[in-house]
Short mmCIF file of C-alpha atoms and ligand atoms in Angstrom, two decimals:
data_model
loop_
_atom_site.label_atom_id
_atom_site.label_comp_id
_atom_site.label_asym_id
_atom_site.label_seq_id
_atom_site.Cartn_x
_atom_site.Cartn_y
_atom_site.Cartn_z
CA UNK A 1280 -15.57 71.38 121.37
CA UNK A 1281 -17.22 68.20 121.34
CA UNK A 1282 -14.39 65.78 121.17
CA UNK A 1283 -12.88 67.93 124.04
CA UNK A 1284 -15.81 67.78 126.37
CA UNK A 1285 -16.52 63.95 125.91
CA UNK A 1286 -13.98 63.68 127.97
CA UNK A 1287 -13.58 59.77 128.60
CA UNK A 1288 -13.41 57.54 125.12
CA UNK A 1289 -12.93 53.87 125.61
CA UNK A 1290 -10.34 51.42 122.96
CA UNK A 1291 -11.10 48.09 122.65
CA UNK A 1292 -7.53 46.19 121.20
CA UNK A 1293 -8.68 43.31 120.46
CA UNK A 1294 -7.60 41.17 117.58
CA UNK A 1295 -4.94 37.90 116.90
CA UNK A 1296 -3.23 38.57 120.18
CA UNK A 1297 -5.82 37.83 122.62
CA UNK A 1298 -5.65 34.50 121.46
CA UNK A 1299 -1.53 34.02 120.90
CA UNK A 1300 -0.62 36.28 124.40
CA UNK A 1301 1.11 39.02 122.70
CA UNK A 1302 1.34 42.45 121.97
CA UNK A 1303 2.07 42.42 118.51
CA UNK A 1304 1.39 39.89 116.27
CA UNK A 1305 3.87 38.34 113.59
CA UNK A 1306 1.44 38.97 110.88
CA UNK A 1307 2.31 34.57 109.98
CA UNK A 1308 -0.79 33.81 113.01
CA UNK A 1309 -3.32 31.84 111.45
CA UNK A 1310 -7.05 32.88 111.19
CA UNK A 1311 -7.41 29.67 112.98
CA UNK A 1312 -7.01 30.46 116.02
CA UNK A 1313 -9.48 33.21 116.87
CA UNK A 1314 -12.27 31.47 118.45
CA UNK A 1315 -14.06 33.76 120.58
CA UNK A 1316 -16.47 30.78 123.38
CA UNK A 1317 -18.86 34.08 125.00
CA UNK A 1318 -18.23 36.70 122.40
CA UNK A 1319 -20.73 39.25 122.95
CA UNK A 1320 -19.87 42.87 121.50
CA UNK A 1321 -23.08 44.34 123.74
CA UNK A 1322 -22.42 43.55 127.16
CA UNK A 1323 -18.99 45.53 125.96
CA UNK A 1324 -20.34 48.39 124.47
CA UNK A 1325 -23.13 48.45 127.81
CA UNK A 1326 -20.65 48.42 129.68
CA UNK A 1327 -18.78 51.52 128.52
CA UNK A 1328 -21.74 53.14 128.56
CA UNK A 1329 -22.87 52.29 132.53
CA UNK A 1330 -19.44 53.77 133.02
CA UNK A 1331 -19.63 56.93 131.31
CA UNK A 1332 -17.89 56.86 128.13
CA UNK A 1333 -18.95 58.26 125.21
CA UNK A 1334 -17.30 56.86 121.85
CA UNK A 1335 -15.75 53.21 121.27
CA UNK A 1336 -12.78 53.31 119.43
CA UNK A 1337 -11.70 49.66 118.21
CA UNK A 1338 -9.15 48.30 116.20
CA UNK A 1339 -10.28 47.29 113.59
CA UNK A 1340 -6.96 45.89 112.04
CA UNK A 1341 -4.13 45.60 114.22
CA UNK A 1342 -0.37 45.81 113.96
CA UNK A 1343 -0.80 42.00 112.60
CA UNK A 1344 -3.19 42.48 109.61
CA UNK A 1345 -5.87 40.05 110.25
CA UNK A 1346 -9.04 42.17 110.25
CA UNK A 1347 -11.87 41.89 112.53
CA UNK A 1348 -14.37 42.84 109.37
CA UNK A 1349 -14.82 40.73 106.26
CA UNK A 1350 -12.56 42.96 103.84
CA UNK A 1351 -12.39 42.43 100.37
CA UNK A 1352 -9.36 43.25 100.13
CA UNK A 1353 -7.16 40.61 101.75
CA UNK A 1354 -7.76 37.00 102.79
CA UNK A 1355 -6.21 37.43 106.63
CA UNK A 1356 -9.76 38.72 107.73
CA UNK A 1357 -12.27 37.04 110.32
CA UNK A 1358 -13.79 35.09 107.05
CA UNK A 1359 -11.45 32.45 107.17
CA UNK A 1360 -11.66 32.50 111.07
CA UNK A 1361 -14.27 30.52 112.35
CA UNK A 1362 -15.90 33.10 114.11
CA UNK A 1363 -19.74 32.63 113.36
CA UNK A 1364 -18.64 30.73 110.59
CA UNK A 1365 -17.02 32.95 108.51
CA UNK A 1366 -19.98 35.13 108.35
CA UNK A 1367 -18.94 38.00 111.00
CA UNK A 1368 -18.75 41.39 110.91
CA UNK A 1369 -17.44 42.58 114.72
CA UNK A 1370 -16.41 46.13 113.72
CA UNK A 1371 -21.02 46.22 112.82
CA UNK A 1372 -21.60 44.61 115.64
CA UNK A 1373 -18.95 47.17 117.01
CA UNK A 1374 -21.01 50.19 115.47
CA UNK A 1375 -24.39 48.70 115.96
CA UNK A 1376 -24.26 48.12 119.98
CA UNK A 1377 -22.74 51.75 119.73
CA UNK A 1378 -25.69 53.27 118.12
CA UNK A 1379 -28.17 50.89 120.57
CA UNK A 1380 -26.60 51.81 123.70
CA UNK A 1381 -26.09 55.75 122.49
CA UNK A 1382 -21.92 56.00 122.26
CA UNK A 1383 -20.52 57.52 119.54
CA UNK A 1384 -17.95 54.68 116.89
CA UNK A 1385 -14.79 54.75 116.20
CA UNK A 1386 -11.55 52.42 114.53
CA UNK A 1387 -8.05 52.14 115.14
CA UNK A 1388 -6.37 50.61 111.32
CA UNK A 1389 -3.02 50.10 111.90
CA UNK A 1390 -0.24 51.56 108.84
CA UNK A 1391 2.26 48.98 109.83
CA UNK A 1392 0.59 45.23 108.05
CA UNK A 1393 3.34 42.65 109.36
CA UNK A 1394 0.90 40.18 106.74
CA UNK A 1395 -0.35 42.10 103.59
CA UNK A 1396 2.63 41.39 101.18
CA UNK A 1397 2.18 45.16 98.81
CA UNK A 1398 4.11 46.35 102.44
CA UNK A 1399 7.50 49.16 102.25
CA UNK A 1400 5.92 49.17 98.35
CA UNK A 1401 3.62 52.26 97.03
CA UNK A 1402 0.84 49.83 96.21
CA UNK A 1403 -0.14 49.42 100.16
CA UNK A 1404 -0.84 52.57 100.09
CA UNK A 1405 -4.27 51.92 97.95
CA UNK A 1406 -4.47 48.17 99.83
CA UNK A 1407 -4.75 50.86 103.12
CA UNK A 1408 -7.27 52.92 101.04
CA UNK A 1409 -9.65 50.60 100.13
CA UNK A 1410 -10.03 48.90 104.21
CA UNK A 1411 -10.23 52.41 104.87
CA UNK A 1412 -12.63 53.23 102.52
CA UNK A 1413 -15.11 49.69 103.59
CA UNK A 1414 -14.69 50.82 107.27
CA UNK A 1415 -15.41 54.41 106.97
CA UNK A 1416 -18.72 53.78 103.97
CA UNK A 1417 -19.64 50.76 105.78
CA UNK A 1418 -20.75 51.34 108.99
CA UNK A 1419 -22.65 54.38 109.91
CA UNK A 1420 -21.30 57.62 111.91
CA UNK A 1421 -17.51 57.01 112.29
CA UNK A 1422 -16.64 59.84 115.15
CA UNK A 1423 -12.66 59.30 116.17
CA UNK A 1424 -9.98 58.06 113.61
CA UNK A 1425 -6.78 56.11 114.30
CA UNK A 1426 -3.68 56.18 112.76
CA UNK A 1427 -0.71 54.66 115.14
CA UNK A 1428 2.43 55.69 113.96
CA UNK A 1429 4.67 52.22 115.82
CA UNK A 1430 6.23 49.98 113.33
CA UNK A 1431 8.86 47.72 114.60
CA UNK A 1432 12.53 48.30 114.41
CA UNK A 1433 12.82 45.45 111.72
CA UNK A 1434 10.00 46.85 109.59
CA UNK A 1435 10.01 47.34 105.65
CA UNK A 1436 10.51 50.93 104.93
CA UNK A 1437 7.59 52.07 103.98
CA UNK A 1438 6.58 56.44 102.98
CA UNK A 1439 2.94 56.00 104.08
CA UNK A 1440 0.78 58.74 102.22
CA UNK A 1441 -0.67 59.62 105.43
CA UNK A 1442 -1.99 62.84 103.93
CA UNK A 1443 -4.66 60.25 100.88
CA UNK A 1444 -5.64 58.91 103.97
CA UNK A 1445 -6.56 61.91 105.64
CA UNK A 1446 -7.98 63.20 102.97
CA UNK A 1447 -9.93 60.42 101.84
CA UNK A 1448 -11.59 60.85 105.64
CA UNK A 1449 -12.29 64.20 105.30
CA UNK A 1450 -14.24 63.57 102.08
CA UNK A 1451 -15.98 60.24 103.27
CA UNK A 1452 -16.61 60.99 107.07
CA UNK A 1453 -15.82 64.87 107.58
CA UNK A 1454 -17.00 64.82 110.96
CA UNK A 1455 -14.69 62.43 112.13
CA UNK A 1456 -12.02 63.21 114.23
CA UNK A 1457 -8.78 62.00 113.10
CA UNK A 1458 -5.94 61.45 115.38
CA UNK A 1459 -2.53 60.35 115.64
CA UNK A 1460 1.41 62.02 116.90
CA UNK A 1461 1.24 64.39 114.79
CA UNK A 1462 -2.10 64.85 114.52
CA UNK A 1463 -4.36 67.06 111.90
CA UNK A 1464 -6.87 67.04 115.01
CA UNK A 1465 -5.98 65.03 117.77
CA UNK A 1466 -2.52 64.99 119.27
CA UNK A 1467 -0.30 61.57 120.40
CA UNK A 1468 0.37 62.96 124.14
CA UNK A 1469 3.34 61.19 124.53
CA UNK A 1470 3.29 58.65 126.73
CA UNK A 1471 1.38 55.56 127.39
CA UNK A 1472 1.13 56.50 130.84
CA UNK A 1473 -1.78 58.31 131.32
CA UNK A 1474 -0.41 61.87 132.08
CA UNK A 1475 -0.75 65.10 129.67
CA UNK A 1476 1.62 67.45 130.18
CA UNK A 1477 1.15 69.63 134.69
CA UNK A 1478 1.00 72.10 131.22
CA UNK A 1479 -0.41 71.37 128.39
CA UNK A 1480 -1.76 73.63 125.30
CA UNK A 1481 -3.27 72.43 122.40
CA UNK A 1482 -1.45 74.53 120.73
CA UNK A 1483 0.89 73.32 118.68
CA UNK A 1484 3.64 73.50 115.46
CA UNK A 1485 3.82 70.04 113.01
CA UNK A 1486 5.78 71.41 110.40
CA UNK A 1487 8.32 67.67 110.11
CA UNK A 1488 6.14 65.89 111.90
CA UNK A 1489 4.01 62.46 110.85
CA UNK A 1490 2.85 58.87 112.58
CA UNK A 1491 6.01 58.32 113.94
CA UNK A 1492 7.48 60.55 114.25
CA UNK A 1493 7.35 63.39 116.60
CA UNK A 1494 9.08 64.71 119.33
CA UNK A 1495 7.61 62.56 122.64
CA UNK A 1496 8.20 65.93 125.18
CA UNK A 1497 7.00 67.92 122.80
CA UNK A 1498 3.73 66.74 122.24
CA UNK A 1499 3.39 66.22 126.14
CA UNK A 1500 3.15 69.63 127.12
CA UNK A 1501 1.97 71.80 123.44
CA UNK A 1502 3.22 74.86 122.68
CA UNK A 1503 2.05 78.03 123.84
CA UNK A 1504 2.51 80.03 120.20
CA UNK A 1505 1.65 76.04 117.91
CA UNK A 1506 -0.06 77.40 114.73
CA UNK A 1507 -2.56 74.84 115.01
CA UNK A 1508 -5.02 73.32 116.77
CA UNK A 1509 -4.53 69.83 117.95
CA UNK A 1510 -5.25 68.88 121.51
CA UNK A 1511 -3.61 65.87 123.14
CA UNK A 1512 -5.49 62.86 124.22
CA UNK A 1513 -4.05 61.38 126.32
CA UNK A 1514 -4.97 56.54 125.53
CA UNK A 1515 -3.05 54.44 127.95
CA UNK A 1516 -5.06 50.82 128.96
CA UNK A 1517 -5.87 49.41 132.18
CA UNK A 1518 -4.41 46.89 131.89
CA UNK A 1519 0.04 46.24 132.18
CA UNK A 1520 -1.24 45.43 128.12
CA UNK A 1521 -3.00 46.83 125.15
CA UNK A 1522 -3.65 43.56 124.72
CA UNK A 1523 -5.48 40.72 127.36
CA UNK A 1524 -3.15 38.66 129.31
CA UNK A 1525 -4.29 35.60 131.34
CA UNK A 1526 -1.28 36.33 133.54
CA UNK A 1527 -2.34 40.02 133.76
CA UNK A 1528 -5.95 39.17 135.40
CA UNK A 1529 -4.91 40.47 138.42
CA UNK A 1530 -3.04 43.20 137.56
CA UNK A 1531 -5.44 45.45 136.58
CA UNK A 1532 -5.92 49.21 137.86
CA UNK A 1533 -8.05 50.09 140.68
CA UNK A 1534 -11.22 51.99 140.50
CA UNK A 1535 -8.58 54.98 142.33
CA UNK A 1536 -5.13 55.01 140.57
CA UNK A 1537 -8.20 55.08 137.07
CA UNK A 1538 -10.04 58.48 138.69
CA UNK A 1539 -6.43 59.28 139.30
CA UNK A 1540 -6.28 58.68 135.32
CA UNK A 1541 -8.52 60.93 135.29
CA UNK A 1542 -7.58 63.94 137.27
CA UNK A 1543 -4.12 63.51 135.00
CA UNK A 1544 -5.38 63.36 131.65
CA UNK A 1545 -8.55 64.86 131.27
CA UNK A 1546 -7.50 67.19 134.95
CA UNK A 1547 -4.52 68.59 132.70
CA UNK A 1548 -6.47 69.88 129.77
CA UNK A 1549 -6.04 66.32 127.33
CA UNK A 1550 -8.38 63.38 127.36
CA UNK A 1551 -8.39 60.29 128.72
CA UNK A 1552 -9.21 57.06 126.18
CA UNK A 1553 -8.35 54.08 128.30
CA UNK A 1554 -8.40 51.29 126.52
CA UNK A 1555 -10.52 48.49 128.14
CA UNK A 1556 -9.10 44.77 125.87
CA UNK A 1557 -11.32 42.05 125.63
CA UNK A 1558 -10.94 38.86 126.51
CA UNK A 1559 -11.09 35.25 125.07
CA UNK A 1560 -13.78 34.23 125.94
CA UNK A 1561 -15.94 38.09 123.87
CA UNK A 1562 -15.54 39.19 126.99
CA UNK A 1563 -14.76 42.76 129.10
CA UNK A 1564 -13.85 40.32 131.84
CA UNK A 1565 -15.81 40.75 135.19
CA UNK A 1566 -12.64 43.16 137.40
CA UNK A 1567 -12.27 45.80 134.32
CA UNK A 1568 -16.01 45.99 134.13
CA UNK A 1569 -15.72 46.58 137.87
CA UNK A 1570 -13.38 49.23 137.90
CA UNK A 1571 -14.30 51.36 135.61
CA UNK A 1572 -17.31 51.66 136.86
CA UNK A 1573 -16.87 52.16 140.09
CA UNK A 1574 -14.87 54.64 138.48
CA UNK A 1575 -17.84 56.42 137.15
CA UNK A 1576 -18.84 56.92 140.38
CA UNK A 1577 -16.32 57.72 142.22
CA UNK A 1578 -16.10 60.91 140.27
CA UNK A 1579 -20.09 61.35 140.67
CA UNK A 1580 -19.03 61.87 143.91
CA UNK A 1581 -16.73 64.05 143.59
CA UNK A 1582 -18.36 66.94 141.77
CA UNK A 1583 -22.27 66.65 142.81
CA UNK A 1584 -21.99 68.97 144.41
CA UNK A 1585 -20.35 71.95 143.46
CA UNK A 1586 -20.73 74.69 146.55
CA UNK A 1587 -19.52 78.20 144.63
CA UNK A 1588 -23.18 77.17 142.78
CA UNK A 1589 -25.54 80.12 143.49
CA UNK A 1590 -22.59 81.65 145.07
CA UNK A 1591 -20.88 83.91 142.03
CA UNK A 1592 -21.48 84.57 138.57
CA UNK A 1593 -24.35 82.47 137.66
CA UNK A 1594 -22.25 82.33 133.84
CA UNK A 1595 -19.75 80.40 135.51
CA UNK A 1596 -21.04 77.20 136.66
CA UNK A 1597 -23.99 76.87 134.11
CA UNK A 1598 -21.61 73.93 132.83
CA UNK A 1599 -21.27 76.42 129.13
CA UNK A 1600 -17.92 77.47 128.50
CA UNK A 1601 -19.70 80.24 126.41
CA UNK A 1602 -21.17 82.00 128.99
CA UNK A 1603 -17.77 83.32 130.49
CA UNK A 1604 -17.04 86.11 132.74
CA UNK A 1605 -13.09 88.22 131.37
CA UNK A 1606 -10.52 88.52 133.15
CA UNK A 1607 -7.07 89.69 133.40
CA UNK A 1608 -3.23 89.17 134.40
CA UNK A 1609 -3.29 90.26 137.76
CA UNK A 1610 -7.29 91.10 138.61
CA UNK A 1611 -8.66 88.97 141.39
CA UNK A 1612 -10.83 87.51 140.47
CA UNK A 1613 -12.19 87.07 144.39
CA UNK A 1614 -15.25 85.06 146.00
CA UNK A 1615 -17.15 85.12 149.76
CA UNK A 1616 -18.98 82.01 150.17
CA UNK A 1617 -19.51 84.45 154.19
CA UNK A 1618 -19.81 81.10 155.15
CA UNK A 1619 -16.71 78.12 156.20
CA UNK A 1620 -16.40 75.70 152.92
CA UNK A 1621 -14.25 72.21 153.60
CA UNK A 1622 -13.39 71.78 149.64
CA UNK A 1623 -9.57 70.15 148.58
CA UNK A 1624 -10.12 70.00 144.16
CA UNK A 1625 -10.69 73.25 142.55
CA UNK A 1626 -12.31 73.16 139.11
CA UNK A 1627 -11.27 75.49 136.20
CA UNK A 1628 -12.43 76.11 132.95
CA UNK A 1629 -11.80 78.66 129.95
CA UNK A 1630 -13.87 79.45 127.08
CA UNK A 1631 -11.43 77.27 124.42
CA UNK A 1632 -14.14 78.24 121.46
CA UNK A 1633 -11.89 81.34 121.36
CA UNK A 1634 -8.32 80.22 122.30
CA UNK A 1635 -6.14 79.04 125.29
CA UNK A 1636 -4.78 81.25 127.43
CA UNK A 1637 -4.28 81.43 130.60
CA UNK A 1638 -0.14 81.17 131.44
CA UNK A 1639 -0.32 81.39 134.92
CA UNK A 1640 -2.08 81.52 137.40
CA UNK A 1641 -2.92 81.22 141.54
CA UNK A 1642 -5.73 79.77 143.86
CA UNK A 1643 -5.79 81.31 147.18
CA UNK A 1644 -7.81 81.55 150.91
CA UNK A 1645 -8.73 82.93 153.08
CA UNK A 1646 -7.02 83.18 156.96
CA UNK A 1647 -8.71 85.56 158.54
CA UNK A 1648 -5.48 87.52 158.25
CA UNK A 1649 -3.63 86.62 155.28
CA UNK A 1650 -4.02 85.70 151.71
CA UNK A 1651 -2.19 81.54 151.64
CA UNK A 1652 -1.71 79.27 148.94
CA UNK A 1653 -4.32 76.80 147.72
CA UNK A 1654 -2.16 76.28 145.01
CA UNK A 1655 -0.50 77.67 141.45
CA UNK A 1656 -0.42 75.57 137.48
CA UNK A 1657 0.27 77.07 134.20
CA UNK A 1658 -2.28 76.18 131.41
CA UNK A 1659 -5.74 75.85 132.44
CA UNK A 1660 -7.82 75.68 128.47
CA UNK A 1661 -10.45 73.21 129.07
CA UNK A 1662 -9.77 71.97 131.62
CA UNK A 1663 -7.79 72.99 134.80
CA UNK A 1664 -8.29 70.13 138.03
CA UNK A 1665 -6.79 70.24 141.11
CA UNK A 1666 -6.12 68.20 144.58
CA UNK A 1667 -4.38 68.97 147.24
CA UNK A 1668 -5.13 68.92 151.16
CA UNK A 1669 -8.50 70.68 152.68
CA UNK A 1670 -8.72 73.24 153.00
CA UNK A 1671 -11.03 75.44 155.66
CA UNK A 1672 -11.86 78.85 154.40
CA UNK A 1673 -14.79 81.33 153.39
CA UNK A 1674 -13.11 83.74 151.84
CA UNK A 1675 -10.76 82.54 148.29
CA UNK A 1676 -9.12 84.50 146.16
CA UNK A 1677 -7.29 83.70 142.12
CA UNK A 1678 -5.14 85.46 140.37
CA UNK A 1679 -3.63 85.06 136.47
CA UNK A 1680 -0.85 85.96 136.95
CA UNK A 1681 -0.02 85.18 133.00
CA UNK A 1682 -2.00 85.41 130.12
CA UNK A 1683 -1.62 85.55 126.16
CA UNK A 1684 -4.51 87.95 126.20
CA UNK A 1685 -7.72 88.64 128.20
CA UNK A 1686 -9.49 85.07 129.59
CA UNK A 1687 -12.85 84.17 128.93
CA UNK A 1688 -12.99 82.05 132.38
CA UNK A 1689 -16.12 79.70 131.88
CA UNK A 1690 -16.22 77.83 134.72
CA UNK A 1691 -15.12 77.49 138.53
CA UNK A 1692 -15.55 74.36 141.17
CA UNK A 1693 -15.34 73.56 144.33
CA UNK A 1694 -15.36 70.26 146.23
CA UNK A 1695 -14.98 68.07 148.66
CA UNK A 1696 -13.18 65.05 147.11
CA UNK A 1697 -15.29 61.47 147.20
CA UNK A 1698 -14.56 59.24 150.34
CA UNK A 1699 -13.78 56.25 147.94
CA UNK A 1700 -10.76 58.91 145.95
C1 FUL B 2424 1.11 51.27 120.16
C2 FUL B 2424 1.05 50.29 119.69
O1 FUL B 2424 2.05 49.62 119.38
C3 FUL B 2424 -0.11 49.43 120.73
O2 FUL B 2424 0.37 47.71 120.97
C4 FUL B 2424 -1.25 50.06 121.36
O3 FUL B 2424 -1.93 49.62 119.92
C5 FUL B 2424 -1.17 51.37 121.23
C6 FUL B 2424 -2.46 52.47 121.39
O4 FUL B 2424 -0.12 51.44 120.19
O5 FUL B 2424 1.42 52.88 119.66
#
């Protein structure tokens, strides 16, 4: 519940690739190239905090195997880099800055490791667990652990002990949320374009699935008959690549583009994990920082005034999911404001603490003579944001057309989009 309600989290891709202009390092990079000149982790986290992100997830180790912390289990780390003369620990800097600015901390530890000699043998599972243990014990509270399923076509075969990795996380950081293609806690949304399914269930069945072996289409929409609650996380980058590249400096997503991503992810029952990659100076670039701050400003402007507040049951506008009204299919909820308003955005939320039930719903307005469709949609779940051409009316109708059970409708909001959208 806490994870889902955090809505927007940040990803930080940073490693040797930042200095080699690559997306996937091959493991032969010399630690000597890791030389950020103006490194300031507090600048990253301060910017994320100011832009409203609730968690920062750092790539502690990407596919190239280079570790941003001085792991005892390999020499391929920051310890052998010029950074702070080998005395640095960027994972610690991130964890500490998160504490300082009051956001949560998480890490990505790539299972695929192109440097480590034991990769491909059972011994690698122990190596991976050793590294996992370091990260889970030395940096305070960890809120999310990211298990990436990616692996090159020519990568060595490796039988990962994911069950064992997950057990270790549960034991050492029981409150941490684990991400992978197949959960166990939250799942990949099935693409890296920032697009949750127009229909998006938080439930799936995971039989036969594993990180790197999942059906992207299935993950995108979820499964109304899924037995497990594993909501979708939408990971996407503010730039074309996951890592910083000078040549992409003029391709940073605009605030409006980011707002669109928010509607396509959070507004479709998912969570937005936006990657903002630090550059080779060791800073978040000014363009990226401007963009995330303006993004938050637009969202705040759009959702500041809820036109139904004070006009309907308090439970529906108190921002609490566990206060709700019950609605059955085909028992419309009429909202009569007795005053004409102009709106172009609407919000609906279910009390997901008891599940996700809406399968199809219809939103309409009264024009004085008859009901007109504003929009129909499928799932709601945690949140459904609906965008439509401005409607001017005083009476609205919301009808659940199909649902798996009586719906616990927790929140409703009518809004007028910020001019800056
Ligand atoms: C993918 C990786 O291969 C990319 O480099 C990136 O880390 C992305 C978030 O996940 O699977």
